[in-house]
mmCIF file of C-alpha atoms in Angstrom:
data_model
loop_
_atom_site.group_PDB
_atom_site.id
_atom_site.type_symbol
_atom_site.label_atom_id
_atom_site.label_comp_id
_atom_site.label_asym_id
_atom_site.label_seq_id
_atom_site.Cartn_x
_atom_site.Cartn_y
_atom_site.Cartn_z
ATOM 1 C CA MET J 57 23.059 3.785 -8.631
ATOM 2 C CA VAL J 58 22.855 1.595 -5.546
ATOM 3 C CA PRO J 59 20.963 3.453 -2.799
ATOM 4 C CA ASP J 60 22.736 4.258 0.451
ATOM 5 C CA ALA J 61 20.026 2.639 2.578
ATOM 6 C CA GLU J 62 17.189 0.164 2.285
ATOM 7 C CA PHE J 63 14.803 3.116 2.462
ATOM 8 C CA GLY J 64 16.112 4.518 -0.827
ATOM 9 C CA TYR J 65 15.978 1.090 -2.435
ATOM 10 C CA GLU J 66 12.405 0.733 -1.253
ATOM 11 C CA LEU J 67 11.386 3.925 -3.049
ATOM 12 C CA LEU J 68 12.998 2.749 -6.281
ATOM 13 C CA VAL J 69 11.240 -0.622 -6.101
ATOM 14 C CA CYS J 70 7.922 1.153 -5.574
ATOM 15 C CA ARG J 71 8.456 3.293 -8.665
ATOM 16 C CA TRP J 72 9.548 0.264 -10.712
ATOM 17 C CA ALA J 73 6.408 -1.621 -9.688
ATOM 18 C CA GLU J 74 4.301 1.393 -10.604
ATOM 19 C CA LEU J 75 5.855 1.494 -14.077
ATOM 20 C CA THR J 76 5.882 -2.167 -14.998
ATOM 21 C CA TRP J 77 3.411 -4.208 -13.001
ATOM 22 C CA ARG J 78 3.026 -7.133 -13.657
ATOM 23 C CA PRO J 79 6.680 -8.183 -14.097
ATOM 24 C CA ASP J 80 5.732 -11.749 -15.079
ATOM 25 C CA GLY J 81 2.791 -11.008 -17.357
ATOM 26 C CA ASP J 82 0.708 -8.437 -19.183
ATOM 27 C CA PRO J 83 0.474 -4.856 -17.819
ATOM 28 C CA THR J 84 -2.134 -4.759 -15.054
ATOM 29 C CA PRO J 85 -3.844 -1.688 -13.552
ATOM 30 C CA ALA J 86 -2.495 -1.341 -10.024
ATOM 31 C CA ILE J 87 -1.751 1.115 -7.240
ATOM 32 C CA VAL J 88 1.375 0.917 -5.094
ATOM 33 C CA GLY J 89 1.761 1.544 -1.368
ATOM 34 C CA ARG J 90 4.794 1.666 0.912
ATOM 35 C CA GLN J 91 5.103 0.600 4.549
ATOM 36 C CA VAL J 92 1.487 -0.455 5.005
ATOM 37 C CA GLY J 93 0.095 -3.546 6.599
ATOM 38 C CA THR J 94 -1.811 -4.996 9.515
ATOM 39 C CA ARG J 95 -1.303 -5.136 13.250
ATOM 40 C CA ARG J 96 0.922 -8.197 12.897
ATOM 41 C CA ARG J 97 2.780 -7.508 9.660
ATOM 42 C CA ARG J 98 3.991 -4.434 7.810
ATOM 43 C CA TRP J 99 5.187 -4.785 4.230
ATOM 44 C CA ASP J 100 7.828 -2.734 2.420
ATOM 45 C CA THR J 101 5.740 -2.540 -0.757
ATOM 46 C CA VAL J 102 2.122 -3.521 -1.398
ATOM 47 C CA VAL J 103 0.666 -3.653 -4.908
ATOM 48 C CA VAL J 104 -3.114 -3.661 -5.230
ATOM 49 C CA GLU J 105 -4.295 -4.840 -8.633
ATOM 50 C CA VAL J 106 -7.605 -3.150 -9.394
ATOM 51 C CA ASP J 107 -10.621 -3.481 -11.623
ATOM 52 C CA PRO J 108 -10.605 -0.228 -13.668
ATOM 53 C CA ASP J 109 -14.385 0.258 -13.575
ATOM 54 C CA GLY J 110 -14.555 -0.514 -9.868
ATOM 55 C CA PHE J 111 -11.567 1.745 -9.227
ATOM 56 C CA ARG J 112 -13.326 4.583 -11.038
ATOM 57 C CA ARG J 113 -16.356 4.140 -8.782
ATOM 58 C CA ARG J 114 -14.097 4.013 -5.733
ATOM 59 C CA ARG J 115 -12.569 7.332 -6.725
ATOM 60 C CA ALA J 116 -16.050 8.832 -6.731
ATOM 61 C CA LEU J 117 -16.038 8.227 -2.958
ATOM 62 C CA GLY J 118 -13.047 10.534 -2.548
ATOM 63 C CA ASP J 119 -9.275 10.312 -2.376
ATOM 64 C CA ARG J 120 -9.008 9.649 1.346
ATOM 65 C CA GLU J 121 -8.695 6.244 2.966
ATOM 66 C CA ILE J 122 -11.889 4.673 4.275
ATOM 67 C CA ASP J 123 -10.821 3.123 7.581
ATOM 68 C CA ARG J 124 -12.196 -0.067 9.069
ATOM 69 C CA GLU J 125 -14.974 1.630 11.087
ATOM 70 C CA LEU J 126 -16.216 3.642 8.118
ATOM 71 C CA LEU J 127 -15.857 0.731 5.716
ATOM 72 C CA GLY J 128 -18.463 -1.341 7.535
ATOM 73 C CA ILE J 129 -20.933 1.546 7.456
ATOM 74 C CA VAL J 130 -20.377 2.425 3.802
ATOM 75 C CA ARG J 131 -20.720 -1.208 2.693
ATOM 76 C CA GLU J 132 -23.838 -1.898 4.771
ATOM 77 C CA ALA J 133 -25.700 1.397 4.336
ATOM 78 C CA PRO J 134 -29.184 0.663 2.872
ATOM 79 C CA PRO J 135 -30.478 2.203 -0.380
ATOM 80 C CA ASP J 136 -33.449 3.770 1.486
ATOM 81 C CA TRP J 137 -33.678 5.573 4.809
ATOM 82 C CA GLU J 138 -33.397 3.212 7.779
ATOM 83 C CA TRP J 139 -32.511 3.456 11.470
ATOM 84 C CA TYR J 140 -28.783 2.832 11.654
ATOM 85 C CA ARG J 141 -29.179 0.093 14.297
ATOM 86 C CA ASP J 142 -31.463 -1.853 11.990
ATOM 87 C CA ALA J 143 -29.333 -1.226 8.924
ATOM 88 C CA LEU J 144 -25.935 -2.207 10.337
ATOM 89 C CA PRO J 145 -24.800 -5.581 11.717
ATOM 90 C CA GLU J 146 -24.549 -6.021 15.470
ATOM 91 C CA PRO J 147 -21.089 -4.722 16.469
ATOM 92 C CA ASP J 148 -18.762 -6.265 19.037
ATOM 93 C CA TYR J 149 -18.317 -2.863 20.700
ATOM 94 C CA PRO J 150 -20.790 -0.261 22.077
ATOM 95 C CA TRP J 151 -23.278 1.303 19.660
ATOM 96 C CA ARG J 152 -22.214 4.804 20.707
ATOM 97 C CA TYR J 153 -18.958 4.290 18.814
ATOM 98 C CA VAL J 154 -20.919 3.173 15.769
ATOM 99 C CA ARG J 155 -22.953 6.365 16.014
ATOM 100 C CA GLU J 156 -19.747 8.429 16.048
ATOM 101 C CA ALA J 157 -18.542 6.585 12.939
ATOM 102 C CA VAL J 158 -21.898 7.262 11.253
ATOM 103 C CA HIS J 159 -21.393 10.983 11.845
ATOM 104 C CA ARG J 160 -17.864 10.805 10.420
ATOM 105 C CA ALA J 161 -19.061 8.972 7.334
ATOM 106 C CA ALA J 162 -21.809 11.540 6.789
ATOM 107 C CA ASP J 163 -19.372 14.450 7.239
ATOM 108 C CA ARG J 164 -17.265 12.992 4.420
ATOM 109 C CA GLY J 165 -20.268 12.503 2.153
ATOM 110 C CA LEU J 166 -19.915 8.717 2.148
ATOM 111 C CA ILE J 167 -23.517 8.260 3.343
ATOM 112 C CA ASP J 168 -26.599 10.425 3.904
ATOM 113 C CA GLU J 169 -27.739 10.986 7.467
ATOM 114 C CA ARG J 170 -30.858 12.523 8.984
ATOM 115 C CA THR J 171 -32.808 12.568 12.248
ATOM 116 C CA SER J 172 -36.252 11.060 11.971
ATOM 117 C CA GLY J 173 -39.294 13.140 12.855
ATOM 118 C CA ASP J 174 -40.698 10.667 15.367
ATOM 119 C CA ALA J 175 -40.596 11.162 19.123
ATOM 120 C CA GLY J 176 -37.371 9.214 19.489
ATOM 121 C CA GLY J 177 -35.474 11.299 16.955
ATOM 122 C CA ARG J 178 -33.675 8.272 15.607
ATOM 123 C CA ILE J 179 -30.629 8.655 13.363
ATOM 124 C CA GLU J 180 -31.382 7.268 9.912
ATOM 125 C CA ILE J 181 -28.901 6.568 7.131
ATOM 126 C CA ARG J 182 -28.867 5.645 3.468
ATOM 127 C CA ARG J 183 -26.117 5.098 0.971
ATOM 128 C CA THR J 184 -25.026 7.763 -1.473
ATOM 129 C CA ARG J 185 -23.597 5.114 -3.816
ATOM 130 C CA PRO J 186 -22.702 1.432 -3.406
ATOM 131 C CA TYR J 187 -19.183 0.575 -2.293
ATOM 132 C CA PRO J 188 -17.637 -0.969 -5.413
ATOM 133 C CA ASP J 189 -15.834 -4.263 -5.874
ATOM 134 C CA TRP J 190 -12.563 -2.659 -6.988
ATOM 135 C CA VAL J 191 -9.801 -4.932 -5.604
ATOM 136 C CA ARG J 192 -8.693 -7.862 -7.746
ATOM 137 C CA ARG J 193 -5.478 -9.047 -6.098
ATOM 138 C CA ILE J 194 -3.136 -7.927 -3.313
ATOM 139 C CA VAL J 195 0.591 -8.545 -3.677
ATOM 140 C CA ALA J 196 3.377 -7.841 -1.165
ATOM 141 C CA ILE J 197 7.048 -7.218 -1.999
ATOM 142 C CA GLU J 198 9.806 -7.505 0.591
ATOM 143 C CA ASN J 199 12.835 -5.374 -0.356
ATOM 144 C CA LYS J 200 16.383 -6.378 0.515
ATOM 145 C CA PRO J 201 19.076 -4.853 -1.727
ATOM 146 C CA ASP J 202 22.058 -6.613 -0.146
ATOM 147 C CA LEU J 203 20.575 -10.061 0.227
ATOM 148 C CA ASP J 204 22.877 -12.854 1.343
ATOM 149 C CA ALA J 205 22.306 -16.237 2.962
ATOM 150 C CA SER J 206 22.023 -14.812 6.487
ATOM 151 C CA ALA J 207 19.590 -12.119 5.357
ATOM 152 C CA ALA J 208 17.572 -14.770 3.515
ATOM 153 C CA ALA J 209 17.301 -16.761 6.736
ATOM 154 C CA ALA J 210 16.061 -13.683 8.586
ATOM 155 C CA LEU J 211 13.445 -13.016 5.910
ATOM 156 C CA ALA J 212 12.242 -16.605 5.763
ATOM 157 C CA ASP J 213 9.939 -16.327 8.771
ATOM 158 C CA GLN J 214 8.355 -13.141 7.426
ATOM 159 C CA LEU J 215 7.700 -14.676 4.021
ATOM 160 C CA GLU J 216 6.400 -17.876 5.611
ATOM 161 C CA TYR J 217 3.883 -15.743 7.497
ATOM 162 C CA ASP J 218 2.828 -14.095 4.233
ATOM 163 C CA VAL J 219 2.272 -17.508 2.665
ATOM 164 C CA ASP J 220 0.289 -18.887 5.599
ATOM 165 C CA ALA J 221 -1.761 -15.845 6.652
ATOM 166 C CA GLY J 222 -4.317 -16.161 3.856
ATOM 167 C CA LEU J 223 -4.412 -12.401 3.274
ATOM 168 C CA LEU J 224 -2.279 -12.007 0.133
ATOM 169 C CA ASP J 225 -2.558 -13.375 -3.380
ATOM 170 C CA GLU J 226 1.217 -13.317 -3.974
ATOM 171 C CA THR J 227 4.413 -12.462 -2.135
ATOM 172 C CA TRP J 228 7.698 -11.397 -3.741
ATOM 173 C CA LEU J 229 11.272 -10.679 -2.732
ATOM 174 C CA ALA J 230 13.151 -7.882 -4.521
ATOM 175 C CA THR J 231 16.943 -7.792 -4.330
ATOM 176 C CA GLU J 232 19.844 -6.275 -6.274
ATOM 177 C CA ALA J 233 21.231 -8.355 -9.131
ATOM 178 C CA THR J 234 24.796 -9.549 -8.511
ATOM 179 C CA GLY J 235 25.560 -10.868 -11.985
ATOM 180 C CA SER J 236 25.696 -14.461 -10.803
ATOM 181 C CA ARG J 237 23.144 -17.197 -10.265
ATOM 182 C CA LEU J 238 21.285 -17.010 -6.957
ATOM 183 C CA GLU J 239 23.085 -18.890 -4.204
ATOM 184 C CA PRO J 240 21.597 -22.309 -3.403
ATOM 185 C CA ALA J 241 21.463 -21.250 0.258
ATOM 186 C CA LEU J 242 19.130 -18.415 -0.662
ATOM 187 C CA ARG J 243 16.723 -20.727 -2.483
ATOM 188 C CA ARG J 244 16.717 -23.159 0.420
ATOM 189 C CA GLU J 245 15.797 -20.450 2.919
ATOM 190 C CA ILE J 246 13.171 -18.495 0.967
ATOM 191 C CA PRO J 247 9.767 -20.226 0.727
ATOM 192 C CA ILE J 248 9.295 -21.644 -2.739
ATOM 193 C CA GLU J 249 5.891 -19.934 -2.909
ATOM 194 C CA ALA J 250 7.588 -16.495 -2.904
ATOM 195 C CA GLY J 251 8.647 -14.924 -6.194
ATOM 196 C CA ILE J 252 12.112 -13.386 -6.616
ATOM 197 C CA VAL J 253 12.870 -10.353 -8.772
ATOM 198 C CA LEU J 254 16.408 -9.099 -9.415
ATOM 199 C CA THR J 255 16.749 -5.340 -9.846
ATOM 200 C CA ASP J 256 19.409 -3.215 -11.490
ATOM 201 C CA PHE J 257 19.047 0.488 -10.713
ATOM 202 C CA GLY J 258 22.564 1.372 -11.859
ATOM 203 C CA THR J 259 21.213 3.959 -14.317
ATOM 204 C CA GLY J 260 18.041 4.717 -12.419
ATOM 205 C CA VAL J 261 14.563 3.240 -12.653
ATOM 206 C CA ASP J 262 12.871 2.218 -15.888
ATOM 207 C CA PRO J 263 10.447 -0.578 -16.823
ATOM 208 C CA GLU J 264 13.365 -2.898 -17.622
ATOM 209 C CA SER J 265 15.078 -2.485 -14.232
ATOM 210 C CA GLY J 266 13.708 -5.740 -12.837
ATOM 211 C CA THR J 267 14.129 -9.346 -13.976
ATOM 212 C CA VAL J 268 12.035 -12.209 -12.643
ATOM 213 C CA ALA J 269 14.275 -14.997 -11.314
ATOM 214 C CA TRP J 270 11.573 -17.116 -9.695
ATOM 215 C CA LEU J 271 7.843 -17.086 -10.322
ATOM 216 C CA PRO J 272 5.558 -16.893 -7.269
ATOM 217 C CA SER J 273 2.687 -19.180 -6.389
ATOM 218 C CA ASP J 274 -0.903 -18.047 -6.313
ATOM 219 C CA LEU J 275 -1.413 -18.163 -2.548
ATOM 220 C CA ARG J 276 -5.111 -18.835 -2.994
ATOM 221 C CA THR J 277 -4.282 -22.255 -4.428
ATOM 222 C CA VAL J 278 -1.035 -23.277 -2.725
ATOM 223 C CA GLY J 279 -2.978 -25.727 -0.581
ATOM 224 C CA ASN J 280 -3.757 -27.619 -3.781
ATOM 225 C CA GLY J 281 -0.084 -28.077 -4.583
ATOM 226 C CA ASP J 282 0.313 -25.138 -6.999
ATOM 227 C CA THR J 283 3.861 -23.838 -6.674
ATOM 228 C CA GLY J 284 6.023 -21.360 -8.479
ATOM 229 C CA GLY J 285 8.822 -22.112 -10.847
ATOM 230 C CA ASP J 286 12.082 -20.913 -12.319
ATOM 231 C CA ALA J 287 11.429 -18.014 -14.702
ATOM 232 C CA GLY J 288 14.171 -19.322 -16.926
ATOM 233 C CA GLY J 289 12.581 -22.751 -17.227
ATOM 234 C CA GLY J 290 15.251 -24.471 -15.117
ATOM 235 C CA ASP J 291 14.673 -27.089 -12.464
ATOM 236 C CA GLY J 292 11.160 -25.767 -11.750
ATOM 237 C CA GLY J 293 11.352 -27.031 -8.168
ATOM 238 C CA GLY J 294 13.713 -24.525 -6.596
ATOM 239 C CA GLY J 295 15.904 -27.378 -5.352
ATOM 240 C CA ASP J 296 13.226 -28.295 -2.782
ATOM 241 C CA GLU J 297 11.902 -31.815 -3.127
ATOM 242 C CA ASP J 298 9.237 -31.570 -0.420
ATOM 243 C CA GLY J 299 7.130 -28.834 -1.979
ATOM 244 C CA ASP J 300 3.922 -30.708 -1.315
ATOM 245 C CA GLY J 301 1.902 -27.626 -0.475
ATOM 246 C CA SER J 302 1.720 -28.425 3.269
ATOM 247 C CA ASP J 303 3.018 -24.974 4.133
ATOM 248 C CA GLY J 304 0.209 -23.449 2.116
ATOM 249 C CA ASP J 305 -2.561 -25.423 3.810
ATOM 250 C CA ALA J 306 -2.659 -23.086 6.773
ATOM 251 C CA GLY J 307 -3.053 -20.052 4.553
ATOM 252 C CA SER J 308 -5.612 -21.755 2.333
ATOM 253 C CA ASN J 309 -7.649 -22.918 5.323
ATOM 254 C CA ALA J 310 -7.386 -19.523 6.978
ATOM 255 C CA ALA J 311 -8.743 -17.891 3.832
ATOM 256 C CA ALA J 312 -11.591 -20.372 3.684
ATOM 257 C CA THR J 313 -12.631 -20.213 7.339
ATOM 258 C CA ASP J 314 -11.998 -16.579 8.288
ATOM 259 C CA PRO J 315 -15.209 -14.614 7.623
ATOM 260 C CA ASP J 316 -13.354 -11.361 8.211
ATOM 261 C CA ARG J 317 -10.744 -11.995 5.509
ATOM 262 C CA GLU J 318 -12.418 -9.920 2.814
ATOM 263 C CA THR J 319 -12.820 -7.011 5.203
ATOM 264 C CA ARG J 320 -9.168 -7.202 6.229
ATOM 265 C CA ARG J 321 -8.122 -7.227 2.590
ATOM 266 C CA LEU J 322 -10.249 -4.181 1.850
ATOM 267 C CA VAL J 323 -8.840 -2.349 4.877
ATOM 268 C CA LEU J 324 -5.318 -3.046 3.588
ATOM 269 C CA ALA J 325 -6.257 -1.928 0.058
ATOM 270 C CA GLU J 326 -7.800 1.258 1.446
ATOM 271 C CA ARG J 327 -4.587 2.070 3.287
ATOM 272 C CA VAL J 328 -2.640 1.699 0.052
ATOM 273 C CA TYR J 329 -5.209 3.829 -1.785
ATOM 274 C CA GLY J 330 -5.151 6.645 0.751
ATOM 275 C CA ARG J 331 -1.446 6.806 1.543
ATOM 276 C CA GLY J 332 0.365 5.653 -1.573
ATOM 277 C CA TRP J 333 4.149 5.451 -1.408
ATOM 278 C CA ARG J 334 5.184 9.091 -1.894
ATOM 279 C CA SER J 335 4.046 9.964 1.618
ATOM 280 C CA PHE J 336 7.620 10.045 2.967
ATOM 281 C CA HIS J 337 7.344 13.830 3.154
ATOM 282 C CA ASP J 338 4.985 13.281 6.104
ATOM 283 C CA THR J 339 7.714 11.596 8.148
ATOM 284 C CA MET J 340 10.723 13.627 6.951
ATOM 285 C CA ARG J 341 11.720 17.301 6.929
ATOM 286 C CA PRO J 342 11.130 18.722 3.448
ATOM 287 C CA ASP J 343 11.169 22.170 5.104
ATOM 288 C CA CYS J 344 14.916 21.756 5.805
ATOM 289 C CA ARG J 345 17.043 23.791 3.409
ATOM 290 C CA HIS J 346 19.213 20.693 2.795
ATOM 291 C CA PHE J 347 16.266 18.548 1.682
ATOM 292 C CA GLN J 348 16.125 17.934 -2.078
ATOM 293 C CA LEU J 349 14.601 15.521 -4.578
ATOM 294 C CA ALA J 350 17.052 13.654 -6.804
ATOM 295 C CA HIS J 351 16.183 12.038 -10.123
ATOM 296 C CA ALA J 352 16.970 8.348 -10.564
ATOM 297 C CA GLY J 353 15.812 7.606 -14.081
ATOM 298 C CA GLU J 354 12.017 7.767 -13.942
ATOM 299 C CA ALA J 355 12.018 7.910 -10.138
ATOM 300 C CA MET J 356 12.624 10.634 -7.574
ATOM 301 C CA ARG J 357 13.946 10.071 -4.089
ATOM 302 C CA PRO J 358 15.046 12.299 -1.214
ATOM 303 C CA HIS J 359 18.573 13.661 -1.148
ATOM 304 C CA CYS J 360 20.264 15.427 1.757
ATOM 305 C CA ALA J 361 22.733 18.051 0.572
ATOM 306 C CA ALA J 362 24.408 18.074 3.992
ATOM 307 C CA LYS J 363 25.014 14.304 3.996
ATOM 308 C CA GLY J 364 25.448 13.983 0.247
ATOM 309 C CA ARG J 365 23.158 10.950 0.018
ATOM 310 C CA CYS J 366 19.642 9.649 0.472
ATOM 311 C CA PRO J 367 18.785 9.932 4.170
ATOM 312 C CA THR J 368 16.621 7.542 6.090
ATOM 313 C CA ALA J 369 13.345 8.674 7.608
ATOM 314 C CA ARG J 370 14.929 8.389 11.056
ATOM 315 C CA GLU J 371 17.883 10.570 10.067
ATOM 316 C CA CYS J 372 15.755 13.241 8.389
ATOM 317 C CA SER J 373 14.090 14.520 11.553
ATOM 318 C CA SER J 374 14.227 17.389 14.001
ATOM 319 C CA SER J 375 17.020 15.600 15.892
ATOM 320 C CA CYS J 376 19.383 15.678 12.892
ATOM 321 C CA PRO J 377 22.457 17.789 13.789
ATOM 322 C CA SER J 378 22.431 19.283 10.286
ATOM 323 C CA VAL J 379 18.767 20.278 10.231
ATOM 324 C CA SER J 380 18.318 23.858 9.077
ATOM 325 C CA PRO J 381 14.713 25.009 8.799
ATOM 326 C CA GLU J 382 13.833 27.290 5.929
ATOM 327 C CA PRO J 383 14.037 30.972 6.839
ATOM 328 C CA PRO J 384 10.673 32.674 7.499
ATOM 329 C CA ALA J 385 11.133 34.739 4.342
ATOM 330 C CA TRP J 386 11.130 31.528 2.265
ATOM 331 C CA ARG J 387 7.963 30.269 3.915
ATOM 332 C CA THR J 388 5.950 33.411 3.128
ATOM 333 C CA GLN J 389 6.560 33.457 -0.605
ATOM 334 C CA GLY J 390 3.567 33.643 -2.926
ATOM 335 C CA TRP J 391 0.065 34.952 -2.381
ATOM 336 C CA PRO J 392 -1.692 33.803 -0.398
ATOM 337 C CA ILE J 393 1.099 32.330 1.706
ATOM 338 C CA GLU J 394 2.166 29.187 -0.158
ATOM 339 C CA GLY J 395 5.360 28.372 1.687
ATOM 340 C CA GLY J 396 8.903 27.775 0.537
ATOM 341 C CA PRO J 397 10.660 24.901 -1.258
ATOM 342 C CA GLY J 398 9.473 22.353 1.322
ATOM 343 C CA LYS J 399 5.828 23.065 0.530
ATOM 344 C CA GLY J 400 6.670 22.931 -3.162
ATOM 345 C CA ILE J 401 8.212 19.471 -2.766
ATOM 346 C CA THR J 402 5.105 18.281 -0.918
ATOM 347 C CA ARG J 403 2.812 19.579 -3.666
ATOM 348 C CA LEU J 404 5.002 17.967 -6.334
ATOM 349 C CA LEU J 405 4.839 14.558 -4.656
ATOM 350 C CA GLU J 406 1.080 14.837 -4.264
ATOM 351 C CA ARG J 407 0.681 15.729 -7.944
ATOM 352 C CA ARG J 408 2.785 12.728 -8.961
ATOM 353 C CA ARG J 409 0.567 10.493 -6.844
ATOM 354 C CA GLU J 410 -2.533 11.895 -8.539
ATOM 355 C CA ARG J 411 -1.037 11.329 -11.987
ATOM 356 C CA ALA J 412 -0.321 7.715 -11.050
ATOM 357 C CA ARG J 413 -3.956 7.271 -10.000
ATOM 358 C CA TYR J 414 -5.269 8.658 -13.270
ATOM 359 C CA ARG J 415 -2.814 6.498 -15.203
ATOM 360 C CA THR J 416 -4.303 3.474 -13.431
ATOM 361 C CA LEU J 417 -7.729 4.441 -14.743
ATOM 362 C CA ARG J 418 -6.439 4.670 -18.310
ATOM 363 C CA ARG J 419 -4.858 1.202 -18.372
#
């Protein structure tokens, strides 16, 4: 079953990663996100490998994402009551915005807040629990089902950025298996530090749907000359004789000199934690009577009965000529009002996300 669009392929890759991570080693507790990233780069799939004990403590802080503003407050909140201006580092923006973030953090139960009894009525804070060290590694996967030499050239710059940015631990490329050895042109274009996995979703998604064709480098050490290699034990150099690690120096140096790197990594991990990859119902129209969920092995993806295929997020919108909102009678079923099939699909996807989170804790 080859998806009709890259969007459908992306969902299948996310489910495969959730089932089988790591593809080149022992099973590793991880959570999977889709279409998350930074201001400069958005990735198709992001896999956050977690420490189970730290992840359990992170879950105690709630299921919602802790954004960048709140993250600084939660991490720096003192164990005992202290004026928030003394407790928190000097910001590079006005303190009034910090005060607003303090209120938001307190409203969510992430910290305790009170007004002191002195004449100034200062706002004091203390932590409810320490922010845990729960992120082990962050891995990005770029998805391209119909990869050819021209597509590989277009992806090269993106993957080079991933290698050099110093934010990721690994970067991968996922593409459909063609039954033949990867073209030499593809290997010349794709950075040798990027791993390559070949997928076969002809019968749906299962743990065996992906095969590693090229092992990735650990991007934390590429500056020291550590490079990936052929998973089959072939030439081990990817046909590139100048893999001296010079491309990785920028990323390695950036990781070493950027004091904000750990914060940026945590912000990215928090986005994955809060949004997951089954959030496509937020950008599509599950309340359309044509919207369905189709099984693809151990995965589920959207299906449009009007189009007879998996729609893209852009197609499945209010501007679609075939959109047909559920009748009001459907939306008022149940007591209290629980909504029609669209609400049921949303609840189903949310339950599947919760099950995946609990499965991560059990690994």
